[in-house]
């Protein structure tokens, strides 16, 4: 439906915003093991459904369905759902990458104005000021590099992204 809508807009000469996917490279085990979902067809369906998680509510609904179908969710599947949620919420605030290097986890933007001109991101940075820092040098980014494990910093990144995207939604409904 979106492809058709975009094609019609292009034919009318209207500008179509290309949705950029967020690249996520983190040192966290995240997959659907064959010991949890035994057939490759069902695993592919699970991966597809996990990739669409875009809110806490959709994550919880999917987890409930997975438990009902396959039993208790393994940690690696929980991690995969968390990564999918982070990817979708990062997209909402204009980030292009979430990357880990050692224990550090960075949220990277392609343009520093997406950080500077966005009060919502500023508000979220302020709320997480003890856990993150802002770097506007070559690649503008928000760094989560406090003395924690990568997985702990990634948890902070997920919380940051959820708060920033929720603040953005609240600001959009005010106007």
mmCIF file with all atom_site columns, C-alpha atoms in Angstrom:
data_model
loop_
_atom_site.group_PDB
_atom_site.id
_atom_site.type_symbol
_atom_site.label_atom_id
_atom_site.label_alt_id
_atom_site.label_comp_id
_atom_site.label_asym_id
_atom_site.label_entity_id
_atom_site.label_seq_id
_atom_site.pdbx_PDB_ins_code
_atom_site.Cartn_x
_atom_site.Cartn_y
_atom_site.Cartn_z
_atom_site.occupancy
_atom_site.B_iso_or_equiv
_atom_site.pdbx_formal_charge
_atom_site.auth_seq_id
_atom_site.auth_comp_id
_atom_site.auth_asym_id
_atom_site.auth_atom_id
_atom_site.pdbx_PDB_model_num
ATOM 1   C CA . UNK A 1 1   ? 0.000  0.000   0.000   1.00 0.00 ? 1   UNK A CA 1
ATOM 2   C CA . UNK A 1 2   ? 2.833  2.411   0.865   1.00 0.00 ? 2   UNK A CA 1
ATOM 3   C CA . UNK A 1 3   ? 4.653  1.615   -2.391  1.00 0.00 ? 3   UNK A CA 1
ATOM 4   C CA . UNK A 1 4   ? 1.517  2.358   -4.399  1.00 0.00 ? 4   UNK A CA 1
ATOM 5   C CA . UNK A 1 5   ? 0.890  5.570   -2.464  1.00 0.00 ? 5   UNK A CA 1
ATOM 6   C CA . UNK A 1 6   ? 4.485  6.705   -3.053  1.00 0.00 ? 6   UNK A CA 1
ATOM 7   C CA . UNK A 1 7   ? 4.266  5.872   -6.766  1.00 0.00 ? 7   UNK A CA 1
ATOM 8   C CA . UNK A 1 8   ? 1.070  7.944   -7.120  1.00 0.00 ? 8   UNK A CA 1
ATOM 9   C CA . UNK A 1 9   ? 2.734  10.882  -5.324  1.00 0.00 ? 9   UNK A CA 1
ATOM 10  C CA . UNK A 1 10  ? 5.754  10.651  -7.651  1.00 0.00 ? 10  UNK A CA 1
ATOM 11  C CA . UNK A 1 11  ? 3.493  10.637  -10.712 1.00 0.00 ? 11  UNK A CA 1
ATOM 12  C CA . UNK A 1 12  ? 1.759  13.763  -9.403  1.00 0.00 ? 12  UNK A CA 1
ATOM 13  C CA . UNK A 1 13  ? 5.144  15.417  -8.996  1.00 0.00 ? 13  UNK A CA 1
ATOM 14  C CA . UNK A 1 14  ? 4.915  15.465  -5.222  1.00 0.00 ? 14  UNK A CA 1
ATOM 15  C CA . UNK A 1 15  ? 8.000  14.806  -3.145  1.00 0.00 ? 15  UNK A CA 1
ATOM 16  C CA . UNK A 1 16  ? 8.152  11.421  -1.501  1.00 0.00 ? 16  UNK A CA 1
ATOM 17  C CA . UNK A 1 17  ? 10.166 11.095  1.670   1.00 0.00 ? 17  UNK A CA 1
ATOM 18  C CA . UNK A 1 18  ? 12.320 8.009   1.520   1.00 0.00 ? 18  UNK A CA 1
ATOM 19  C CA . UNK A 1 19  ? 12.216 6.186   4.810   1.00 0.00 ? 19  UNK A CA 1
ATOM 20  C CA . UNK A 1 20  ? 15.729 5.345   5.907   1.00 0.00 ? 20  UNK A CA 1
ATOM 21  C CA . UNK A 1 21  ? 16.231 2.142   7.795   1.00 0.00 ? 21  UNK A CA 1
ATOM 22  C CA . UNK A 1 22  ? 18.349 2.277   10.928  1.00 0.00 ? 22  UNK A CA 1
ATOM 23  C CA . UNK A 1 23  ? 21.474 0.136   10.905  1.00 0.00 ? 23  UNK A CA 1
ATOM 24  C CA . UNK A 1 24  ? 21.958 -1.668  14.216  1.00 0.00 ? 24  UNK A CA 1
ATOM 25  C CA . UNK A 1 25  ? 25.369 -3.196  14.993  1.00 0.00 ? 25  UNK A CA 1
ATOM 26  C CA . UNK A 1 26  ? 25.593 -4.210  18.633  1.00 0.00 ? 26  UNK A CA 1
ATOM 27  C CA . UNK A 1 27  ? 27.612 -6.911  20.342  1.00 0.00 ? 27  UNK A CA 1
ATOM 28  C CA . UNK A 1 28  ? 24.589 -8.719  21.735  1.00 0.00 ? 28  UNK A CA 1
ATOM 29  C CA . UNK A 1 29  ? 23.424 -12.247 20.908  1.00 0.00 ? 29  UNK A CA 1
ATOM 30  C CA . UNK A 1 30  ? 20.015 -11.869 19.294  1.00 0.00 ? 30  UNK A CA 1
ATOM 31  C CA . UNK A 1 31  ? 18.308 -14.531 17.203  1.00 0.00 ? 31  UNK A CA 1
ATOM 32  C CA . UNK A 1 32  ? 15.493 -17.075 17.165  1.00 0.00 ? 32  UNK A CA 1
ATOM 33  C CA . UNK A 1 33  ? 17.069 -20.458 17.986  1.00 0.00 ? 33  UNK A CA 1
ATOM 34  C CA . UNK A 1 34  ? 15.829 -23.593 16.259  1.00 0.00 ? 34  UNK A CA 1
ATOM 35  C CA . UNK A 1 35  ? 15.432 -25.146 19.687  1.00 0.00 ? 35  UNK A CA 1
ATOM 36  C CA . UNK A 1 36  ? 12.720 -22.523 20.362  1.00 0.00 ? 36  UNK A CA 1
ATOM 37  C CA . UNK A 1 37  ? 10.990 -22.370 16.958  1.00 0.00 ? 37  UNK A CA 1
ATOM 38  C CA . UNK A 1 38  ? 11.748 -25.664 15.243  1.00 0.00 ? 38  UNK A CA 1
ATOM 39  C CA . UNK A 1 39  ? 10.741 -25.152 11.604  1.00 0.00 ? 39  UNK A CA 1
ATOM 40  C CA . UNK A 1 40  ? 12.508 -22.683 9.350   1.00 0.00 ? 40  UNK A CA 1
ATOM 41  C CA . UNK A 1 41  ? 9.164  -21.426 7.993   1.00 0.00 ? 41  UNK A CA 1
ATOM 42  C CA . UNK A 1 42  ? 7.893  -20.581 11.468  1.00 0.00 ? 42  UNK A CA 1
ATOM 43  C CA . UNK A 1 43  ? 11.257 -18.977 12.357  1.00 0.00 ? 43  UNK A CA 1
ATOM 44  C CA . UNK A 1 44  ? 11.048 -16.749 9.262   1.00 0.00 ? 44  UNK A CA 1
ATOM 45  C CA . UNK A 1 45  ? 7.534  -15.707 10.287  1.00 0.00 ? 45  UNK A CA 1
ATOM 46  C CA . UNK A 1 46  ? 8.824  -14.981 13.808  1.00 0.00 ? 46  UNK A CA 1
ATOM 47  C CA . UNK A 1 47  ? 11.686 -12.852 12.414  1.00 0.00 ? 47  UNK A CA 1
ATOM 48  C CA . UNK A 1 48  ? 9.260  -10.930 10.206  1.00 0.00 ? 48  UNK A CA 1
ATOM 49  C CA . UNK A 1 49  ? 6.897  -10.285 13.120  1.00 0.00 ? 49  UNK A CA 1
ATOM 50  C CA . UNK A 1 50  ? 9.757  -9.266  15.403  1.00 0.00 ? 50  UNK A CA 1
ATOM 51  C CA . UNK A 1 51  ? 11.003 -6.791  12.789  1.00 0.00 ? 51  UNK A CA 1
ATOM 52  C CA . UNK A 1 52  ? 7.680  -4.918  12.932  1.00 0.00 ? 52  UNK A CA 1
ATOM 53  C CA . UNK A 1 53  ? 7.806  -4.252  16.695  1.00 0.00 ? 53  UNK A CA 1
ATOM 54  C CA . UNK A 1 54  ? 7.538  -0.477  17.071  1.00 0.00 ? 54  UNK A CA 1
ATOM 55  C CA . UNK A 1 55  ? 6.208  0.104   20.576  1.00 0.00 ? 55  UNK A CA 1
ATOM 56  C CA . UNK A 1 56  ? 6.247  -1.387  24.056  1.00 0.00 ? 56  UNK A CA 1
ATOM 57  C CA . UNK A 1 57  ? 2.668  -2.499  23.467  1.00 0.00 ? 57  UNK A CA 1
ATOM 58  C CA . UNK A 1 58  ? 3.470  -4.343  20.232  1.00 0.00 ? 58  UNK A CA 1
ATOM 59  C CA . UNK A 1 59  ? 6.541  -5.934  21.875  1.00 0.00 ? 59  UNK A CA 1
ATOM 60  C CA . UNK A 1 60  ? 4.442  -7.163  24.814  1.00 0.00 ? 60  UNK A CA 1
ATOM 61  C CA . UNK A 1 61  ? 1.714  -8.472  22.522  1.00 0.00 ? 61  UNK A CA 1
ATOM 62  C CA . UNK A 1 62  ? 4.270  -10.379 20.445  1.00 0.00 ? 62  UNK A CA 1
ATOM 63  C CA . UNK A 1 63  ? 5.934  -11.805 23.563  1.00 0.00 ? 63  UNK A CA 1
ATOM 64  C CA . UNK A 1 64  ? 2.577  -13.047 24.806  1.00 0.00 ? 64  UNK A CA 1
ATOM 65  C CA . UNK A 1 65  ? 1.902  -14.736 21.475  1.00 0.00 ? 65  UNK A CA 1
ATOM 66  C CA . UNK A 1 66  ? 5.370  -16.325 21.434  1.00 0.00 ? 66  UNK A CA 1
ATOM 67  C CA . UNK A 1 67  ? 4.892  -17.690 24.959  1.00 0.00 ? 67  UNK A CA 1
ATOM 68  C CA . UNK A 1 68  ? 1.489  -19.111 23.999  1.00 0.00 ? 68  UNK A CA 1
ATOM 69  C CA . UNK A 1 69  ? 2.913  -20.748 20.860  1.00 0.00 ? 69  UNK A CA 1
ATOM 70  C CA . UNK A 1 70  ? 6.403  -21.843 21.920  1.00 0.00 ? 70  UNK A CA 1
ATOM 71  C CA . UNK A 1 71  ? 6.765  -21.482 25.687  1.00 0.00 ? 71  UNK A CA 1
ATOM 72  C CA . UNK A 1 72  ? 9.078  -19.253 27.747  1.00 0.00 ? 72  UNK A CA 1
ATOM 73  C CA . UNK A 1 73  ? 11.061 -16.808 25.603  1.00 0.00 ? 73  UNK A CA 1
ATOM 74  C CA . UNK A 1 74  ? 14.838 -17.366 25.523  1.00 0.00 ? 74  UNK A CA 1
ATOM 75  C CA . UNK A 1 75  ? 17.080 -14.425 26.376  1.00 0.00 ? 75  UNK A CA 1
ATOM 76  C CA . UNK A 1 76  ? 18.390 -14.204 22.784  1.00 0.00 ? 76  UNK A CA 1
ATOM 77  C CA . UNK A 1 77  ? 14.830 -13.753 21.459  1.00 0.00 ? 77  UNK A CA 1
ATOM 78  C CA . UNK A 1 78  ? 14.141 -11.069 24.110  1.00 0.00 ? 78  UNK A CA 1
ATOM 79  C CA . UNK A 1 79  ? 17.321 -9.331  22.898  1.00 0.00 ? 79  UNK A CA 1
ATOM 80  C CA . UNK A 1 80  ? 16.168 -9.527  19.283  1.00 0.00 ? 80  UNK A CA 1
ATOM 81  C CA . UNK A 1 81  ? 12.814 -7.970  20.175  1.00 0.00 ? 81  UNK A CA 1
ATOM 82  C CA . UNK A 1 82  ? 14.667 -5.202  22.052  1.00 0.00 ? 82  UNK A CA 1
ATOM 83  C CA . UNK A 1 83  ? 16.872 -4.509  19.035  1.00 0.00 ? 83  UNK A CA 1
ATOM 84  C CA . UNK A 1 84  ? 13.828 -4.364  16.738  1.00 0.00 ? 84  UNK A CA 1
ATOM 85  C CA . UNK A 1 85  ? 12.126 -1.924  19.101  1.00 0.00 ? 85  UNK A CA 1
ATOM 86  C CA . UNK A 1 86  ? 15.285 0.216   19.304  1.00 0.00 ? 86  UNK A CA 1
ATOM 87  C CA . UNK A 1 87  ? 15.559 0.286   15.490  1.00 0.00 ? 87  UNK A CA 1
ATOM 88  C CA . UNK A 1 88  ? 11.970 1.475   15.045  1.00 0.00 ? 88  UNK A CA 1
ATOM 89  C CA . UNK A 1 89  ? 12.134 4.101   17.792  1.00 0.00 ? 89  UNK A CA 1
ATOM 90  C CA . UNK A 1 90  ? 15.504 5.361   16.510  1.00 0.00 ? 90  UNK A CA 1
ATOM 91  C CA . UNK A 1 91  ? 13.903 5.827   13.092  1.00 0.00 ? 91  UNK A CA 1
ATOM 92  C CA . UNK A 1 92  ? 11.177 7.970   14.688  1.00 0.00 ? 92  UNK A CA 1
ATOM 93  C CA . UNK A 1 93  ? 13.732 10.473  16.026  1.00 0.00 ? 93  UNK A CA 1
ATOM 94  C CA . UNK A 1 94  ? 15.826 10.591  12.845  1.00 0.00 ? 94  UNK A CA 1
ATOM 95  C CA . UNK A 1 95  ? 18.791 8.412   13.832  1.00 0.00 ? 95  UNK A CA 1
ATOM 96  C CA . UNK A 1 96  ? 20.569 6.387   11.134  1.00 0.00 ? 96  UNK A CA 1
ATOM 97  C CA . UNK A 1 97  ? 22.651 3.929   13.207  1.00 0.00 ? 97  UNK A CA 1
ATOM 98  C CA . UNK A 1 98  ? 22.970 2.307   16.606  1.00 0.00 ? 98  UNK A CA 1
ATOM 99  C CA . UNK A 1 99  ? 26.483 0.952   16.939  1.00 0.00 ? 99  UNK A CA 1
ATOM 100 C CA . UNK A 1 100 ? 28.461 -0.625  19.753  1.00 0.00 ? 100 UNK A CA 1
ATOM 101 C CA . UNK A 1 101 ? 32.202 -0.554  20.110  1.00 0.00 ? 101 UNK A CA 1
ATOM 102 C CA . UNK A 1 102 ? 33.351 -2.452  23.147  1.00 0.00 ? 102 UNK A CA 1
ATOM 103 C CA . UNK A 1 103 ? 30.991 -1.435  25.923  1.00 0.00 ? 103 UNK A CA 1
ATOM 104 C CA . UNK A 1 104 ? 30.089 1.911   24.297  1.00 0.00 ? 104 UNK A CA 1
ATOM 105 C CA . UNK A 1 105 ? 26.811 2.208   22.393  1.00 0.00 ? 105 UNK A CA 1
ATOM 106 C CA . UNK A 1 106 ? 26.225 5.195   20.097  1.00 0.00 ? 106 UNK A CA 1
ATOM 107 C CA . UNK A 1 107 ? 23.109 6.585   18.444  1.00 0.00 ? 107 UNK A CA 1
ATOM 108 C CA . UNK A 1 108 ? 24.328 8.190   15.206  1.00 0.00 ? 108 UNK A CA 1
ATOM 109 C CA . UNK A 1 109 ? 22.605 10.853  13.107  1.00 0.00 ? 109 UNK A CA 1
ATOM 110 C CA . UNK A 1 110 ? 23.449 11.971  9.570   1.00 0.00 ? 110 UNK A CA 1
ATOM 111 C CA . UNK A 1 111 ? 22.902 15.635  10.365  1.00 0.00 ? 111 UNK A CA 1
ATOM 112 C CA . UNK A 1 112 ? 23.606 17.479  13.611  1.00 0.00 ? 112 UNK A CA 1
ATOM 113 C CA . UNK A 1 113 ? 20.543 19.687  13.118  1.00 0.00 ? 113 UNK A CA 1
ATOM 114 C CA . UNK A 1 114 ? 18.436 16.587  13.828  1.00 0.00 ? 114 UNK A CA 1
ATOM 115 C CA . UNK A 1 115 ? 19.873 16.768  17.340  1.00 0.00 ? 115 UNK A CA 1
ATOM 116 C CA . UNK A 1 116 ? 20.379 20.516  17.817  1.00 0.00 ? 116 UNK A CA 1
ATOM 117 C CA . UNK A 1 117 ? 17.026 21.633  16.397  1.00 0.00 ? 117 UNK A CA 1
ATOM 118 C CA . UNK A 1 118 ? 15.055 18.919  18.162  1.00 0.00 ? 118 UNK A CA 1
ATOM 119 C CA . UNK A 1 119 ? 13.916 19.957  21.643  1.00 0.00 ? 119 UNK A CA 1
ATOM 120 C CA . UNK A 1 120 ? 12.632 16.444  22.272  1.00 0.00 ? 120 UNK A CA 1
ATOM 121 C CA . UNK A 1 121 ? 16.098 14.927  21.855  1.00 0.00 ? 121 UNK A CA 1
ATOM 122 C CA . UNK A 1 122 ? 17.536 17.696  24.025  1.00 0.00 ? 122 UNK A CA 1
ATOM 123 C CA . UNK A 1 123 ? 14.989 16.875  26.711  1.00 0.00 ? 123 UNK A CA 1
ATOM 124 C CA . UNK A 1 124 ? 15.848 13.158  26.545  1.00 0.00 ? 124 UNK A CA 1
ATOM 125 C CA . UNK A 1 125 ? 19.589 13.914  26.683  1.00 0.00 ? 125 UNK A CA 1
ATOM 126 C CA . UNK A 1 126 ? 18.964 16.022  29.782  1.00 0.00 ? 126 UNK A CA 1
ATOM 127 C CA . UNK A 1 127 ? 17.030 13.155  31.418  1.00 0.00 ? 127 UNK A CA 1
ATOM 128 C CA . UNK A 1 128 ? 19.926 10.785  30.655  1.00 0.00 ? 128 UNK A CA 1
ATOM 129 C CA . UNK A 1 129 ? 22.725 13.276  31.356  1.00 0.00 ? 129 UNK A CA 1
ATOM 130 C CA . UNK A 1 130 ? 24.367 10.894  33.836  1.00 0.00 ? 130 UNK A CA 1
ATOM 131 C CA . UNK A 1 131 ? 24.432 8.081   31.261  1.00 0.00 ? 131 UNK A CA 1
ATOM 132 C CA . UNK A 1 132 ? 25.192 9.729   27.931  1.00 0.00 ? 132 UNK A CA 1
ATOM 133 C CA . UNK A 1 133 ? 27.162 12.456  26.223  1.00 0.00 ? 133 UNK A CA 1
ATOM 134 C CA . UNK A 1 134 ? 26.661 14.427  23.037  1.00 0.00 ? 134 UNK A CA 1
ATOM 135 C CA . UNK A 1 135 ? 29.312 14.454  20.299  1.00 0.00 ? 135 UNK A CA 1
ATOM 136 C CA . UNK A 1 136 ? 28.693 16.823  17.377  1.00 0.00 ? 136 UNK A CA 1
ATOM 137 C CA . UNK A 1 137 ? 32.081 16.341  15.683  1.00 0.00 ? 137 UNK A CA 1
ATOM 138 C CA . UNK A 1 138 ? 32.336 14.344  12.424  1.00 0.00 ? 138 UNK A CA 1
ATOM 139 C CA . UNK A 1 139 ? 29.305 12.118  12.855  1.00 0.00 ? 139 UNK A CA 1
ATOM 140 C CA . UNK A 1 140 ? 26.805 13.655  15.260  1.00 0.00 ? 140 UNK A CA 1
ATOM 141 C CA . UNK A 1 141 ? 25.990 11.117  17.949  1.00 0.00 ? 141 UNK A CA 1
ATOM 142 C CA . UNK A 1 142 ? 24.756 10.455  21.429  1.00 0.00 ? 142 UNK A CA 1
ATOM 143 C CA . UNK A 1 143 ? 27.204 8.202   23.275  1.00 0.00 ? 143 UNK A CA 1
ATOM 144 C CA . UNK A 1 144 ? 26.312 5.812   26.040  1.00 0.00 ? 144 UNK A CA 1
ATOM 145 C CA . UNK A 1 145 ? 29.708 4.924   27.414  1.00 0.00 ? 145 UNK A CA 1
ATOM 146 C CA . UNK A 1 146 ? 29.487 4.846   31.145  1.00 0.00 ? 146 UNK A CA 1
ATOM 147 C CA . UNK A 1 147 ? 31.335 2.095   32.920  1.00 0.00 ? 147 UNK A CA 1
ATOM 148 C CA . UNK A 1 148 ? 28.894 -0.691  32.090  1.00 0.00 ? 148 UNK A CA 1
ATOM 149 C CA . UNK A 1 149 ? 28.677 -3.729  29.883  1.00 0.00 ? 149 UNK A CA 1
ATOM 150 C CA . UNK A 1 150 ? 27.498 -3.244  26.292  1.00 0.00 ? 150 UNK A CA 1
ATOM 151 C CA . UNK A 1 151 ? 24.171 -4.923  27.110  1.00 0.00 ? 151 UNK A CA 1
ATOM 152 C CA . UNK A 1 152 ? 23.613 -2.525  30.046  1.00 0.00 ? 152 UNK A CA 1
ATOM 153 C CA . UNK A 1 153 ? 24.418 0.510   27.879  1.00 0.00 ? 153 UNK A CA 1
ATOM 154 C CA . UNK A 1 154 ? 22.080 -0.854  25.202  1.00 0.00 ? 154 UNK A CA 1
ATOM 155 C CA . UNK A 1 155 ? 19.298 -1.032  27.810  1.00 0.00 ? 155 UNK A CA 1
ATOM 156 C CA . UNK A 1 156 ? 19.908 2.671   28.502  1.00 0.00 ? 156 UNK A CA 1
ATOM 157 C CA . UNK A 1 157 ? 19.797 3.371   24.743  1.00 0.00 ? 157 UNK A CA 1
ATOM 158 C CA . UNK A 1 158 ? 16.428 1.590   24.456  1.00 0.00 ? 158 UNK A CA 1
ATOM 159 C CA . UNK A 1 159 ? 15.012 3.614   27.366  1.00 0.00 ? 159 UNK A CA 1
ATOM 160 C CA . UNK A 1 160 ? 16.407 6.841   25.877  1.00 0.00 ? 160 UNK A CA 1
ATOM 161 C CA . UNK A 1 161 ? 14.872 6.103   22.450  1.00 0.00 ? 161 UNK A CA 1
ATOM 162 C CA . UNK A 1 162 ? 11.485 5.230   23.947  1.00 0.00 ? 162 UNK A CA 1
ATOM 163 C CA . UNK A 1 163 ? 11.427 8.443   25.961  1.00 0.00 ? 163 UNK A CA 1
ATOM 164 C CA . UNK A 1 164 ? 12.583 10.565  22.997  1.00 0.00 ? 164 UNK A CA 1
ATOM 165 C CA . UNK A 1 165 ? 10.061 9.022   20.595  1.00 0.00 ? 165 UNK A CA 1
ATOM 166 C CA . UNK A 1 166 ? 7.222  9.338   23.132  1.00 0.00 ? 166 UNK A CA 1
ATOM 167 C CA . UNK A 1 167 ? 8.130  12.983  23.782  1.00 0.00 ? 167 UNK A CA 1
ATOM 168 C CA . UNK A 1 168 ? 8.133  13.580  20.035  1.00 0.00 ? 168 UNK A CA 1
ATOM 169 C CA . UNK A 1 169 ? 4.670  12.046  19.689  1.00 0.00 ? 169 UNK A CA 1
ATOM 170 C CA . UNK A 1 170 ? 3.374  14.204  22.568  1.00 0.00 ? 170 UNK A CA 1
ATOM 171 C CA . UNK A 1 171 ? 4.822  17.348  20.940  1.00 0.00 ? 171 UNK A CA 1
ATOM 172 C CA . UNK A 1 172 ? 3.218  16.452  17.595  1.00 0.00 ? 172 UNK A CA 1
ATOM 173 C CA . UNK A 1 173 ? -0.217 16.080  19.199  1.00 0.00 ? 173 UNK A CA 1
ATOM 174 C CA . UNK A 1 174 ? 0.096  19.452  20.958  1.00 0.00 ? 174 UNK A CA 1
ATOM 175 C CA . UNK A 1 175 ? 0.529  21.353  17.668  1.00 0.00 ? 175 UNK A CA 1
#
